[in-house]
Tab-separated table of C-alpha atoms and ligand atoms in Angstrom:
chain	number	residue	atom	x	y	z
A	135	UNK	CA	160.413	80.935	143.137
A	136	UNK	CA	159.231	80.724	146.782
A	137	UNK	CA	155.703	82.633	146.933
A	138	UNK	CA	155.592	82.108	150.693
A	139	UNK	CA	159.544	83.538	151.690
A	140	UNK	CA	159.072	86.570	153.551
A	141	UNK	CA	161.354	89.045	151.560
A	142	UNK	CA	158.688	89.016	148.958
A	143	UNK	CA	159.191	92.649	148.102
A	144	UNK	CA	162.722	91.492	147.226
A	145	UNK	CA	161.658	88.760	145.213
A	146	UNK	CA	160.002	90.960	142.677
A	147	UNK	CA	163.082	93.326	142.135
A	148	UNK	CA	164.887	90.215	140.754
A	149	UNK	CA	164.600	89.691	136.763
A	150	UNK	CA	165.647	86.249	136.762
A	151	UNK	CA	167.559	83.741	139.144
A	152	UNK	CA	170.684	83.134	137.318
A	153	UNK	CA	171.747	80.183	139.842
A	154	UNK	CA	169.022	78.576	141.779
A	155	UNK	CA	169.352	76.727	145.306
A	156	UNK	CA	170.250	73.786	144.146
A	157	UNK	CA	172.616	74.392	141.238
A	158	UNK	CA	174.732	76.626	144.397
A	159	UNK	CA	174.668	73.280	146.513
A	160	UNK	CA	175.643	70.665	143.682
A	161	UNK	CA	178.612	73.081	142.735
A	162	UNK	CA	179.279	73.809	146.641
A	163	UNK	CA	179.508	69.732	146.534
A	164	UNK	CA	182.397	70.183	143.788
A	165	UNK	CA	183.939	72.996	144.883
A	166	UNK	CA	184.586	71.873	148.827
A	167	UNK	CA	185.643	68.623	147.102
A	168	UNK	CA	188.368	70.314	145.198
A	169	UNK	CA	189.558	72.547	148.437
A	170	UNK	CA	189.711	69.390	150.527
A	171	UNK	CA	192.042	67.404	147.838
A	172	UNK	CA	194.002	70.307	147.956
A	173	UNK	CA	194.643	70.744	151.596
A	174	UNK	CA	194.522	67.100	152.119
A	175	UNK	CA	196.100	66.620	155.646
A	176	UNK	CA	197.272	69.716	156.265
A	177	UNK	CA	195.633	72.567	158.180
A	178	UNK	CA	193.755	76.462	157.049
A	179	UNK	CA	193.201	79.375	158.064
A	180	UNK	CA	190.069	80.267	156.430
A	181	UNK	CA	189.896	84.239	155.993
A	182	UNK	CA	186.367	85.583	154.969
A	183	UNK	CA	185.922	88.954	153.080
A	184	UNK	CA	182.708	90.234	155.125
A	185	UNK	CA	179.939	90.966	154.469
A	186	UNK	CA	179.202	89.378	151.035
A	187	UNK	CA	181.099	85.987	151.645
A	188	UNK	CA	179.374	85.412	155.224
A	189	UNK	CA	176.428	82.843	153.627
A	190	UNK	CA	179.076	81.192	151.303
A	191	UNK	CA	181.452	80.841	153.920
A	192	UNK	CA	178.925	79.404	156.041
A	193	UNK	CA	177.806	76.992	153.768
A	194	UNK	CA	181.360	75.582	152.256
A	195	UNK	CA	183.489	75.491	155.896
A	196	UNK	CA	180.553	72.811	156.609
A	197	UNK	CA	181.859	70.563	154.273
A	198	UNK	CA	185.209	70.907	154.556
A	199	UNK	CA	186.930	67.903	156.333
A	200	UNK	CA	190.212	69.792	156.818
A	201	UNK	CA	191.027	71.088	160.167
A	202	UNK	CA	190.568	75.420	159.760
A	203	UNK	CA	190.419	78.603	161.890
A	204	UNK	CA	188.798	81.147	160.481
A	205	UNK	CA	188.642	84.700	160.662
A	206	UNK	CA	186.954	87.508	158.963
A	207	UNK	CA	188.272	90.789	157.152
A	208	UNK	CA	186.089	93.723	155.964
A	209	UNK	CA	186.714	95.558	153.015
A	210	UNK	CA	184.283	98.166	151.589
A	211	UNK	CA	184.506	98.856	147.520
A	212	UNK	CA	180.901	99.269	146.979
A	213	UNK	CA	179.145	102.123	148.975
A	214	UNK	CA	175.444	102.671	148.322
A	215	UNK	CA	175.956	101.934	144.929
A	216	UNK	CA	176.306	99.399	141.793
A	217	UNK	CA	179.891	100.467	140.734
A	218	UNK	CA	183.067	100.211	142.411
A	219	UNK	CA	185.650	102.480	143.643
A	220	UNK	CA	189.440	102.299	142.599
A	221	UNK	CA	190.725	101.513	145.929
A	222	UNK	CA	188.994	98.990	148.489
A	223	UNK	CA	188.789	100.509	151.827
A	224	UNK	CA	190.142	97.307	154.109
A	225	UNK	CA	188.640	98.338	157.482
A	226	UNK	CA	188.458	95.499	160.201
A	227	UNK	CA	192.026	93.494	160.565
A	228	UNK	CA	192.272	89.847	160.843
A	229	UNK	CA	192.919	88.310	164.361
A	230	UNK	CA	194.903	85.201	163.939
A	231	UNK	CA	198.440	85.284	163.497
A	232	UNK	CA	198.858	83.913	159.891
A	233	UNK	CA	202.333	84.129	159.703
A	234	UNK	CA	203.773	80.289	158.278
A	235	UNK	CA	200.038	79.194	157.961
A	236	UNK	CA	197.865	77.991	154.941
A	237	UNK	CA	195.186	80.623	154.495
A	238	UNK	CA	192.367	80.522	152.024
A	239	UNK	CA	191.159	83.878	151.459
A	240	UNK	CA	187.181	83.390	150.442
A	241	UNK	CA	184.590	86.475	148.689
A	242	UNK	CA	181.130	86.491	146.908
A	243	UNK	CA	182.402	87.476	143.927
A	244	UNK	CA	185.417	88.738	141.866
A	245	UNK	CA	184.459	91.455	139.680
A	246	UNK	CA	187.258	94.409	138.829
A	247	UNK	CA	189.126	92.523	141.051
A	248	UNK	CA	190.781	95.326	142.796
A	249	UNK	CA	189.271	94.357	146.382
A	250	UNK	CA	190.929	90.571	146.593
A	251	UNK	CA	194.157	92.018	144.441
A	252	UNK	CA	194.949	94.323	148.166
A	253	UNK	CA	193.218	92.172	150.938
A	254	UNK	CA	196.004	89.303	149.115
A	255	UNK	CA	198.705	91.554	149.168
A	256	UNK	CA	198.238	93.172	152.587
A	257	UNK	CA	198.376	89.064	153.729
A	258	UNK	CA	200.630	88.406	151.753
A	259	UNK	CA	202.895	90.557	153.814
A	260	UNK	CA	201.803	88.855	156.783
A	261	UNK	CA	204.156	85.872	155.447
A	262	UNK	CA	201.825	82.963	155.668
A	263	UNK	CA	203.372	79.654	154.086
A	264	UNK	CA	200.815	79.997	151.359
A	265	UNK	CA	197.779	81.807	150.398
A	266	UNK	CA	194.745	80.999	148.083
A	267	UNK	CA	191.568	82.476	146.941
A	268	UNK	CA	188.649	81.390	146.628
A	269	UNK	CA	185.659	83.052	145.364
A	270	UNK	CA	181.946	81.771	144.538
A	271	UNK	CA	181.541	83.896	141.635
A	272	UNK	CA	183.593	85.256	138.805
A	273	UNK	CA	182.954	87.782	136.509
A	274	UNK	CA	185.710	87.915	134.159
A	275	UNK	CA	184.726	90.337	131.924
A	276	UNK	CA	184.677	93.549	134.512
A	277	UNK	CA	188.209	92.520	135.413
A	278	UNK	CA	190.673	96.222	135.898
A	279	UNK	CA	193.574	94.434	137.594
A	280	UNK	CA	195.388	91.025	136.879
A	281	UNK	CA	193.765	88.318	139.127
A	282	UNK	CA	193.040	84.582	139.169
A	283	UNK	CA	191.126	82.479	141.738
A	284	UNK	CA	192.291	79.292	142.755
A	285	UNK	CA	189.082	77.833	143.419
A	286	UNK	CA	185.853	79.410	141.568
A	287	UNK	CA	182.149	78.497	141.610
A	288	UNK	CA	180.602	79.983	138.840
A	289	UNK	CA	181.389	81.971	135.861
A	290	UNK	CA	179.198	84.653	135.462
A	291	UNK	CA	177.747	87.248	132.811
A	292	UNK	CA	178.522	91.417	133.782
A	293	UNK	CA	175.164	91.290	135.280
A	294	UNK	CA	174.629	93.423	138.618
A	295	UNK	CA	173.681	89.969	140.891
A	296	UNK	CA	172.764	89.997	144.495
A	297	UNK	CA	171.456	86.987	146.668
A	298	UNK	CA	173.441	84.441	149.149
A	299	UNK	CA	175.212	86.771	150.755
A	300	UNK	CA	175.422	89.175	147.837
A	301	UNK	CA	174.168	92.492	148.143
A	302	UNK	CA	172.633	95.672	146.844
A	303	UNK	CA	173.243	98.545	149.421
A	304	UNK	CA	172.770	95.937	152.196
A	305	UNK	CA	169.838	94.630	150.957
A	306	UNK	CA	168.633	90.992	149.128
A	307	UNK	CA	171.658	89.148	151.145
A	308	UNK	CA	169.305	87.066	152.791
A	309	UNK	CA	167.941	85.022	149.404
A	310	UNK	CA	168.860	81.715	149.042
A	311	UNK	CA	169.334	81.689	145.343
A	312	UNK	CA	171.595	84.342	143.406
A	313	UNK	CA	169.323	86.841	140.747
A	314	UNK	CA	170.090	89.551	138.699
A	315	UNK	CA	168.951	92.736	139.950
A	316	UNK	CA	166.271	94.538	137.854
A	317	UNK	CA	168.234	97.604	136.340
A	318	UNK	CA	165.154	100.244	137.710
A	319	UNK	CA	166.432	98.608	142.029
A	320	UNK	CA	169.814	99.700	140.803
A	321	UNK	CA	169.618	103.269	142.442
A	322	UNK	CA	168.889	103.917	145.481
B	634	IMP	P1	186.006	93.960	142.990
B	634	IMP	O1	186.890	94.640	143.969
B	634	IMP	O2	185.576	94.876	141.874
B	634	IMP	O3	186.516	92.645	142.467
B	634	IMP	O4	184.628	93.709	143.707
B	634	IMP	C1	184.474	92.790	144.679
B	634	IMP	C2	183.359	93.232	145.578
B	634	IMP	O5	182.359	94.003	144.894
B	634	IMP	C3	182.668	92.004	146.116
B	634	IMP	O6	183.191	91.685	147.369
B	634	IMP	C4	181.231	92.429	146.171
B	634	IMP	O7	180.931	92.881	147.482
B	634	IMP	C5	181.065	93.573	145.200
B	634	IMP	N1	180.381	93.187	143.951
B	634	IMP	C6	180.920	93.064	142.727
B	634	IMP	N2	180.009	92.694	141.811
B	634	IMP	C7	178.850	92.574	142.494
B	634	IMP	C8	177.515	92.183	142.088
B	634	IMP	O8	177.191	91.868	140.930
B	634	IMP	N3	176.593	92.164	143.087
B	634	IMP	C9	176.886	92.483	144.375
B	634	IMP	N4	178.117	92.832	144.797
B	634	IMP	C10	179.084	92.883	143.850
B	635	MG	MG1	179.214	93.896	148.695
């Protein structure tokens, strides 16, 4: 672990980094790979569930050779706290007019699933050509409504994570690797 980053104080709320730097980039590698055969020579919208998926985004529309738009939706289903609520709050609307398009609908991380089961069907009724997800992490074990991923990073244990993008009451987004969150930083 960096001993020189500046969110030091953040550093030592972590118990362990459960995917470091580089195991993120060599999967990002993979992943983008995997998007780009699948889209080959057509064109996205990319749709990015804010604020979580912002550094993920960021990092996987680089290598995407594909022409995309992209846009950004905001839905809330954690507020100040570790577990979610039934029904995600979706509170900023998309832009773009998706109707007929390709859209790839990207988060951090599916956990109950609940968030990306309405953000996909509120698109859905948008009538784009066809829609995908895409998430970085899955936790398949905290799952409370059916949903798959198209495209997944990482398979991960029901441990409360936060780092690249993920957060902990808007806090630890800023770390470049993803840890599990010491179970005493849990509370606010
Ligand atoms: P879902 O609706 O339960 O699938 O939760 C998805 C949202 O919950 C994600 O967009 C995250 O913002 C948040 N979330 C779920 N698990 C974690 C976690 O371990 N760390 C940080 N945020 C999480
Ligand atoms: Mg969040």
């Amino acid at each position: 672990m960096p001993t020189d980053a500046p969110a030091l104080s953040q550093i030592n709320n972590i118990s362990r980094v459960l995917l470091s730097e580089e195991q993120i980039n060599t999967r990002l590698n993979e992943l983008s790979a995997e998007i780009n055969a699948a889209y080959a020579g057509r064109e996205i919208i990319v749709i990015a569930i804010i604020n979580g998926a912002v550094v993920f985004v960021a990092d996987i529309i680089r290598q995407l050779n594909i022409p995309l738009r992209l846009d950004c939706i905001r839905a809330s289903s954690y507020r100040q706290s570790t577990s979610p609520e039934q029904a995600p709050a979706i509170t900023t609307r998309i832009h773009l007019n998706i109707e007929g398009a390709n859209v790839l609908l990207i988060d951090d991380i599916l956990d109950t699933g609940n968030t990306l089961a309405a953000v996909s069907k509120m698109l859905q009724g948008m009538n784009p050509a066809s829609l995908k997800t895409c998430v970085l992490l899955d936790k398949k074990a905290r799952r409370a409504v059916e949903f798959e991923a198209d495209f997944v990073g990482f398979e991960i244990p029901d441990e409360f994570v936060v780092g690249y993008g993920l957060d902990f009451a808007e806090h630890y987004r800023q770390l470049p690797f993803i840890g599990v969150l010491k179970h005493d930083h849990q509370r606010i």
